[in-house]
Amino acid sequence: MIKRISELDFLKCIFILLMIAFHLVYIGDSYPYIKNIVYTFHIPAFLIISGYLMNIEKPLSGFLKTIFWLTVPYLIMESGYIVSASFLPIREHIDNLTVDVFINKLFLKPIGPYWYLHTMIICYIVNYLFFIGFKSHRFLLSRIIVSSLVLCGLSVYWGIISLSSVFYFLLGFIIRQSSVDFLSFFKSSWMSIVGFLVLIIDPDNLDRFTIGGILITYLAISALLAIYKVLPRFISSFLNYIGNHSLLLFLFSPLFTILVKPLVGVLSFDSSGLIFLIVALIINIGGCFSVGMVIDYLGITPFIFGKSRIVESFK
């Protein structure tokens, strides 16, 4: 078990807010180039963090518990998203929802943002299978290679996970297994901002599965870590709190992303869309935490997340 790294909560906060912001169709359509920039690094960075936080030293019972409590919210939320996609006018609209289509989307090719949980579950299971009972660094490289080949096979032959997702998850996983501290690998540096700005000028770099995309991801993390160091404590604590609840925002923000759509017309006097963005983010964050508190109040959190509370007290 590694000590909780507050910087990771900060990074998760920034990346989850970016995800919500550019899932707002109006913002994504208004700023397509910025959207491409954000999509180049925010999901890869999330995958790196997820890979880094994977603990292969858990006993089998503990690992199965982790997988189970990732699978339950995934099945609930993805099922709801698939059904709603059959009647809501969204980009991933399903014209003819049948049982076969439902099963295919749920287990093989998920739609909406919940594909991320699907990817995590697969990566966790495959890696754990090849590292179960593994207590030393003996045969470390060979085990990583084999698990990588299996994940790549699932991507190439079955198409149930993307190669880029495999790459970034394994990058985080390898950093953890090499005993290199996250903050030592991703060194905070103000110069990273300069490198980041230079790279994003060229549209060819805005592909997460290219050298340019990999460098942009690294520099984005490095730059954010530099910014974190100079933030006032009350701001960093607040952002860390949000980041610590990134799963809550990830699961329920799609609901509020749909609900805030009518505000585009109400706030149309601001041609930049920034007022809409700020209001939408506030509603999303407040709404997600409200849903979490209701779930806690009703006492159903243990049946969905496997713990007593999903919303923790602010410290």
Tab-separated table of C-alpha atoms in Angstrom:
chain	number	residue	atom	x	y	z
A	1	MET	CA	0.000	0.000	0.000
A	2	ILE	CA	1.456	3.375	-0.993
A	3	LYS	CA	0.887	6.515	0.999
A	4	ARG	CA	-1.874	8.719	-0.375
A	5	ILE	CA	-0.388	11.326	-2.696
A	6	SER	CA	-2.323	14.597	-2.485
A	7	GLU	CA	-0.956	15.674	-5.868
A	8	LEU	CA	-2.788	12.764	-7.486
A	9	ASP	CA	-6.089	14.014	-6.063
A	10	PHE	CA	-5.324	17.437	-7.512
A	11	LEU	CA	-4.563	15.938	-10.922
A	12	LYS	CA	-7.746	13.865	-10.828
A	13	CYS	CA	-9.727	17.007	-10.008
A	14	ILE	CA	-8.347	18.918	-12.990
A	15	PHE	CA	-8.838	16.009	-15.377
A	16	ILE	CA	-12.384	15.208	-14.253
A	17	LEU	CA	-13.375	18.881	-14.594
A	18	LEU	CA	-11.869	18.948	-18.084
A	19	MET	CA	-13.807	15.807	-18.936
A	20	ILE	CA	-17.072	17.366	-17.776
A	21	ALA	CA	-16.329	20.666	-19.532
A	22	PHE	CA	-15.739	19.112	-22.924
A	23	HIS	CA	-18.596	16.657	-22.632
A	24	LEU	CA	-20.745	19.769	-22.779
A	25	VAL	CA	-21.559	19.721	-26.492
A	26	TYR	CA	-21.801	23.507	-26.740
A	27	ILE	CA	-18.307	23.990	-25.291
A	28	GLY	CA	-16.799	21.204	-27.372
A	29	ASP	CA	-18.324	22.601	-30.561
A	30	SER	CA	-17.331	26.174	-29.709
A	31	TYR	CA	-13.701	25.325	-28.990
A	32	PRO	CA	-12.867	22.284	-31.139
A	33	TYR	CA	-9.098	22.814	-31.153
A	34	ILE	CA	-8.927	23.204	-27.379
A	35	LYS	CA	-11.100	20.101	-27.094
A	36	ASN	CA	-8.603	18.177	-29.217
A	37	ILE	CA	-5.776	19.382	-26.977
A	38	VAL	CA	-7.591	18.310	-23.805
A	39	TYR	CA	-8.547	14.927	-25.259
A	40	THR	CA	-4.884	14.337	-26.092
A	41	PHE	CA	-3.836	14.224	-22.445
A	42	HIS	CA	-6.650	14.079	-19.910
A	43	ILE	CA	-7.764	10.469	-20.421
A	44	PRO	CA	-4.175	9.202	-20.893
A	45	ALA	CA	-3.235	10.922	-17.635
A	46	PHE	CA	-6.180	9.298	-15.854
A	47	LEU	CA	-5.095	5.901	-17.183
A	48	ILE	CA	-1.519	6.459	-16.014
A	49	ILE	CA	-2.788	7.280	-12.522
A	50	SER	CA	-5.077	4.224	-12.513
A	51	GLY	CA	-2.201	1.975	-13.572
A	52	TYR	CA	0.069	3.489	-10.952
A	53	LEU	CA	-2.474	2.969	-8.180
A	54	MET	CA	-3.104	-0.693	-9.019
A	55	ASN	CA	-1.953	-2.837	-6.114
A	56	ILE	CA	-0.920	-6.329	-7.256
A	57	GLU	CA	0.060	-7.263	-3.700
A	58	LYS	CA	-3.558	-7.464	-2.600
A	59	PRO	CA	-4.697	-10.941	-1.570
A	60	LEU	CA	-7.098	-12.562	-4.012
A	61	SER	CA	-10.103	-11.837	-1.791
A	62	GLY	CA	-9.199	-8.146	-1.629
A	63	PHE	CA	-8.651	-7.964	-5.373
A	64	LEU	CA	-11.976	-9.649	-6.154
A	65	LYS	CA	-13.679	-7.185	-3.823
A	66	THR	CA	-12.088	-4.278	-5.716
A	67	ILE	CA	-13.217	-5.673	-9.072
A	68	PHE	CA	-16.718	-6.376	-7.794
A	69	TRP	CA	-17.192	-2.822	-6.531
A	70	LEU	CA	-15.955	-1.420	-9.831
A	71	THR	CA	-18.264	-3.713	-11.778
A	72	VAL	CA	-21.464	-2.956	-9.854
A	73	PRO	CA	-21.550	0.817	-10.551
A	74	TYR	CA	-20.337	0.147	-14.099
A	75	LEU	CA	-23.204	-2.252	-14.824
A	76	ILE	CA	-25.760	0.103	-13.292
A	77	MET	CA	-24.593	3.276	-15.022
A	78	GLU	CA	-23.718	1.746	-18.394
A	79	SER	CA	-27.057	-0.082	-18.516
A	80	GLY	CA	-28.861	3.178	-17.840
A	81	TYR	CA	-26.804	4.980	-20.472
A	82	ILE	CA	-27.505	2.324	-23.117
A	83	VAL	CA	-31.243	2.423	-22.476
A	84	SER	CA	-31.345	6.235	-22.475
A	85	ALA	CA	-29.335	6.285	-25.719
A	86	SER	CA	-32.227	4.484	-27.388
A	87	PHE	CA	-34.606	7.427	-26.924
A	88	LEU	CA	-32.496	10.519	-26.197
A	89	PRO	CA	-31.101	12.602	-29.099
A	90	ILE	CA	-27.445	12.123	-28.161
A	91	ARG	CA	-24.471	11.543	-30.455
A	92	GLU	CA	-24.346	7.855	-29.543
A	93	HIS	CA	-28.059	7.345	-30.188
A	94	ILE	CA	-29.133	3.718	-30.667
A	95	ASP	CA	-31.896	3.378	-33.263
A	96	ASN	CA	-32.922	-0.190	-32.552
A	97	LEU	CA	-32.097	-1.419	-29.072
A	98	THR	CA	-32.344	-5.198	-28.867
A	99	VAL	CA	-31.136	-7.654	-26.236
A	100	ASP	CA	-28.144	-8.548	-28.435
A	101	VAL	CA	-27.219	-4.892	-28.911
A	102	PHE	CA	-27.611	-4.250	-25.185
A	103	ILE	CA	-25.332	-7.159	-24.226
A	104	ASN	CA	-22.759	-6.181	-26.856
A	105	LYS	CA	-22.607	-2.605	-25.589
A	106	LEU	CA	-22.561	-3.621	-21.944
A	107	PHE	CA	-19.837	-6.269	-22.062
A	108	LEU	CA	-17.827	-5.708	-25.241
A	109	LYS	CA	-18.145	-2.222	-26.676
A	110	PRO	CA	-19.514	0.238	-24.104
A	111	ILE	CA	-20.744	3.660	-25.117
A	112	GLY	CA	-20.594	6.927	-23.243
A	113	PRO	CA	-17.965	7.769	-20.626
A	114	TYR	CA	-18.313	4.487	-18.758
A	115	TRP	CA	-15.983	2.716	-21.174
A	116	TYR	CA	-13.258	3.914	-18.806
A	117	LEU	CA	-14.458	1.653	-15.981
A	118	HIS	CA	-14.773	-1.187	-18.491
A	119	THR	CA	-11.133	-0.625	-19.492
A	120	MET	CA	-9.962	-0.447	-15.870
A	121	ILE	CA	-11.686	-3.706	-14.987
A	122	ILE	CA	-10.086	-5.528	-17.922
A	123	CYS	CA	-6.609	-4.116	-17.257
A	124	TYR	CA	-6.856	-4.892	-13.550
A	125	ILE	CA	-7.917	-8.499	-14.131
A	126	VAL	CA	-5.302	-9.276	-16.795
A	127	ASN	CA	-2.432	-7.724	-14.853
A	128	TYR	CA	-3.437	-9.348	-11.586
A	129	LEU	CA	-3.639	-12.794	-13.199
A	130	PHE	CA	-0.009	-12.569	-14.265
A	131	PHE	CA	1.215	-11.100	-10.993
A	132	ILE	CA	-0.841	-13.057	-8.476
A	133	GLY	CA	1.353	-14.159	-5.596
A	134	PHE	CA	4.232	-12.137	-7.042
A	135	LYS	CA	6.228	-10.708	-4.130
A	136	SER	CA	9.619	-9.948	-5.672
A	137	HIS	CA	11.069	-8.359	-8.794
A	138	ARG	CA	12.015	-11.749	-10.200
A	139	PHE	CA	10.657	-12.217	-13.728
A	140	LEU	CA	9.111	-8.745	-13.509
A	141	LEU	CA	9.872	-7.868	-17.123
A	142	SER	CA	8.601	-11.159	-18.526
A	143	ARG	CA	5.324	-10.866	-16.612
A	144	ILE	CA	4.810	-7.306	-17.821
A	145	ILE	CA	5.512	-8.383	-21.409
A	146	VAL	CA	3.047	-11.271	-21.249
A	147	SER	CA	0.276	-9.195	-19.668
A	148	SER	CA	0.918	-6.480	-22.260
A	149	LEU	CA	0.618	-8.992	-25.109
A	150	VAL	CA	-2.657	-10.309	-23.717
A	151	LEU	CA	-4.117	-6.805	-23.413
A	152	CYS	CA	-2.922	-5.928	-26.921
A	153	GLY	CA	-4.529	-9.124	-28.190
A	154	LEU	CA	-7.841	-8.153	-26.603
A	155	SER	CA	-7.534	-4.826	-28.410
A	156	VAL	CA	-6.444	-6.039	-31.841
A	157	TYR	CA	-8.549	-9.188	-32.161
A	158	TRP	CA	-11.621	-8.427	-30.072
A	159	GLY	CA	-11.641	-4.645	-30.106
A	160	ILE	CA	-12.921	-4.419	-26.535
A	161	ILE	CA	-10.153	-2.092	-25.393
A	162	SER	CA	-8.060	0.469	-27.276
A	163	LEU	CA	-4.313	0.105	-27.756
A	164	SER	CA	-3.722	3.641	-26.517
A	165	SER	CA	-5.590	2.847	-23.292
A	166	VAL	CA	-3.481	-0.275	-22.821
A	167	PHE	CA	-0.296	1.735	-23.362
A	168	TYR	CA	-1.054	4.465	-20.837
A	169	PHE	CA	-2.415	2.111	-18.184
A	170	LEU	CA	0.674	-0.074	-18.496
A	171	LEU	CA	2.912	2.986	-18.331
A	172	GLY	CA	1.480	3.868	-14.926
A	173	PHE	CA	1.617	0.228	-13.855
A	174	ILE	CA	5.275	-0.111	-14.886
A	175	ILE	CA	6.219	3.084	-13.040
A	176	ARG	CA	4.687	1.596	-9.875
A	177	GLN	CA	6.403	-1.779	-10.314
A	178	SER	CA	9.774	-0.162	-10.981
A	179	SER	CA	9.536	1.380	-7.500
A	180	VAL	CA	9.888	4.856	-8.987
A	181	ASP	CA	7.859	7.444	-7.120
A	182	PHE	CA	5.177	9.125	-9.240
A	183	LEU	CA	6.477	12.582	-8.368
A	184	SER	CA	10.012	11.535	-9.257
A	185	PHE	CA	8.980	10.315	-12.699
A	186	PHE	CA	6.722	13.296	-13.415
A	187	LYS	CA	8.905	16.120	-12.170
A	188	SER	CA	7.151	19.437	-11.616
A	189	SER	CA	8.593	22.121	-13.875
A	190	TRP	CA	7.476	25.524	-15.113
A	191	MET	CA	9.435	24.846	-18.309
A	192	SER	CA	6.926	22.109	-19.056
A	193	ILE	CA	4.389	24.819	-19.840
A	194	VAL	CA	6.666	26.147	-22.578
A	195	GLY	CA	7.162	22.691	-24.057
A	196	PHE	CA	3.427	22.005	-23.827
A	197	LEU	CA	2.550	25.222	-25.683
A	198	VAL	CA	5.095	24.497	-28.406
A	199	LEU	CA	3.779	20.980	-29.017
A	200	ILE	CA	0.081	21.842	-29.136
A	201	ILE	CA	0.654	24.317	-31.971
A	202	ASP	CA	1.046	21.400	-34.384
A	203	PRO	CA	-2.265	19.536	-34.917
A	204	ASP	CA	-0.314	16.371	-35.780
A	205	ASN	CA	0.704	16.133	-32.123
A	206	LEU	CA	-2.908	16.050	-30.956
A	207	ASP	CA	-3.126	12.274	-31.044
A	208	ARG	CA	-2.641	10.444	-27.768
A	209	PHE	CA	-1.025	7.484	-29.508
A	210	THR	CA	1.885	9.406	-31.050
A	211	ILE	CA	5.212	10.604	-29.672
A	212	GLY	CA	3.777	14.128	-29.633
A	213	GLY	CA	0.728	12.972	-27.689
A	214	ILE	CA	2.858	11.111	-25.166
A	215	LEU	CA	5.052	14.171	-24.616
A	216	ILE	CA	2.008	16.439	-24.283
A	217	THR	CA	0.603	14.121	-21.606
A	218	TYR	CA	3.885	14.102	-19.697
A	219	LEU	CA	4.293	17.877	-19.928
A	220	ALA	CA	0.669	18.511	-18.911
A	221	ILE	CA	1.145	16.475	-15.730
A	222	SER	CA	4.507	18.103	-15.023
A	223	ALA	CA	3.105	21.611	-15.531
A	224	LEU	CA	0.079	20.958	-13.311
A	225	LEU	CA	2.336	19.655	-10.552
A	226	ALA	CA	4.325	22.893	-10.746
A	227	ILE	CA	1.114	24.918	-10.456
A	228	TYR	CA	0.000	22.801	-7.494
A	229	LYS	CA	3.060	23.831	-5.500
A	230	VAL	CA	2.133	27.529	-5.554
A	231	LEU	CA	-1.589	27.197	-4.846
A	232	PRO	CA	-2.865	28.588	-1.533
A	233	ARG	CA	-3.614	25.773	0.885
A	234	PHE	CA	-7.371	26.393	1.012
A	235	ILE	CA	-7.596	26.154	-2.787
A	236	SER	CA	-5.461	23.022	-3.029
A	237	SER	CA	-7.453	21.390	-0.212
A	238	PHE	CA	-10.730	22.138	-1.996
A	239	LEU	CA	-9.448	20.809	-5.326
A	240	ASN	CA	-8.019	17.720	-3.624
A	241	TYR	CA	-11.419	17.086	-2.057
A	242	ILE	CA	-13.067	17.156	-5.477
A	243	GLY	CA	-10.346	14.923	-6.898
A	244	ASN	CA	-10.846	12.447	-4.081
A	245	HIS	CA	-14.467	12.180	-5.269
A	246	SER	CA	-13.627	11.912	-8.976
A	247	LEU	CA	-15.508	8.592	-9.242
A	248	LEU	CA	-18.659	10.293	-7.977
A	249	LEU	CA	-18.361	13.030	-10.608
A	250	PHE	CA	-17.423	10.536	-13.289
A	251	LEU	CA	-20.507	8.404	-12.657
A	252	PHE	CA	-23.190	11.070	-12.328
A	253	SER	CA	-21.960	14.048	-14.371
A	254	PRO	CA	-23.524	12.717	-17.629
A	255	LEU	CA	-26.950	13.217	-16.034
A	256	PHE	CA	-26.263	16.868	-15.254
A	257	THR	CA	-24.526	17.419	-18.584
A	258	ILE	CA	-27.891	16.672	-20.190
A	259	LEU	CA	-29.859	18.749	-17.677
A	260	VAL	CA	-27.817	21.926	-18.251
A	261	LYS	CA	-28.339	21.940	-22.031
A	262	PRO	CA	-31.301	24.391	-21.853
A	263	LEU	CA	-28.978	26.937	-20.202
A	264	VAL	CA	-27.210	27.431	-23.527
A	265	GLY	CA	-30.166	29.492	-24.742
A	266	VAL	CA	-30.631	31.308	-21.442
A	267	LEU	CA	-26.974	32.378	-21.363
A	268	SER	CA	-26.652	33.006	-25.101
A	269	PHE	CA	-25.859	36.688	-24.453
A	270	ASP	CA	-22.318	35.538	-23.654
A	271	SER	CA	-20.954	34.556	-27.051
A	272	SER	CA	-17.794	33.090	-25.516
A	273	GLY	CA	-19.784	30.429	-23.646
A	274	LEU	CA	-17.600	30.887	-20.571
A	275	ILE	CA	-20.494	31.885	-18.301
A	276	PHE	CA	-22.349	28.769	-19.416
A	277	LEU	CA	-19.225	26.693	-18.725
A	278	ILE	CA	-18.814	28.051	-15.192
A	279	VAL	CA	-22.510	27.649	-14.343
A	280	ALA	CA	-22.603	24.160	-15.871
A	281	LEU	CA	-19.552	23.046	-13.897
A	282	ILE	CA	-21.013	24.371	-10.642
A	283	ILE	CA	-24.293	22.559	-11.311
A	284	ASN	CA	-22.456	19.371	-12.251
A	285	ILE	CA	-20.259	19.372	-9.162
A	286	GLY	CA	-23.073	20.356	-6.807
A	287	GLY	CA	-25.464	17.911	-8.440
A	288	CYS	CA	-23.076	14.967	-8.259
A	289	PHE	CA	-22.304	15.597	-4.598
A	290	SER	CA	-26.032	15.965	-3.904
A	291	VAL	CA	-26.720	12.601	-5.535
A	292	GLY	CA	-23.932	11.098	-3.448
A	293	MET	CA	-25.346	12.538	-0.229
A	294	VAL	CA	-28.823	11.249	-1.074
A	295	ILE	CA	-27.408	7.780	-1.720
A	296	ASP	CA	-25.575	7.946	1.611
A	297	TYR	CA	-28.712	9.173	3.398
A	298	LEU	CA	-30.830	6.364	1.947
A	299	GLY	CA	-28.267	3.824	3.102
A	300	ILE	CA	-27.768	2.205	-0.301
A	301	THR	CA	-24.107	3.194	-0.724
A	302	PRO	CA	-22.851	-0.177	0.623
A	303	PHE	CA	-24.845	-1.982	-2.088
A	304	ILE	CA	-23.404	0.120	-4.930
A	305	PHE	CA	-19.903	1.021	-3.813
A	306	GLY	CA	-19.154	-1.486	-1.075
A	307	LYS	CA	-18.451	1.116	1.600
A	308	SER	CA	-20.471	3.010	4.169
A	309	ARG	CA	-20.276	6.438	2.506
A	310	ILE	CA	-19.440	7.773	-0.949
A	311	VAL	CA	-19.216	11.425	0.161
A	312	GLU	CA	-16.457	11.958	2.694
A	313	SER	CA	-16.318	14.843	5.128
A	314	PHE	CA	-14.182	17.812	4.150
A	315	LYS	CA	-10.964	18.021	6.143
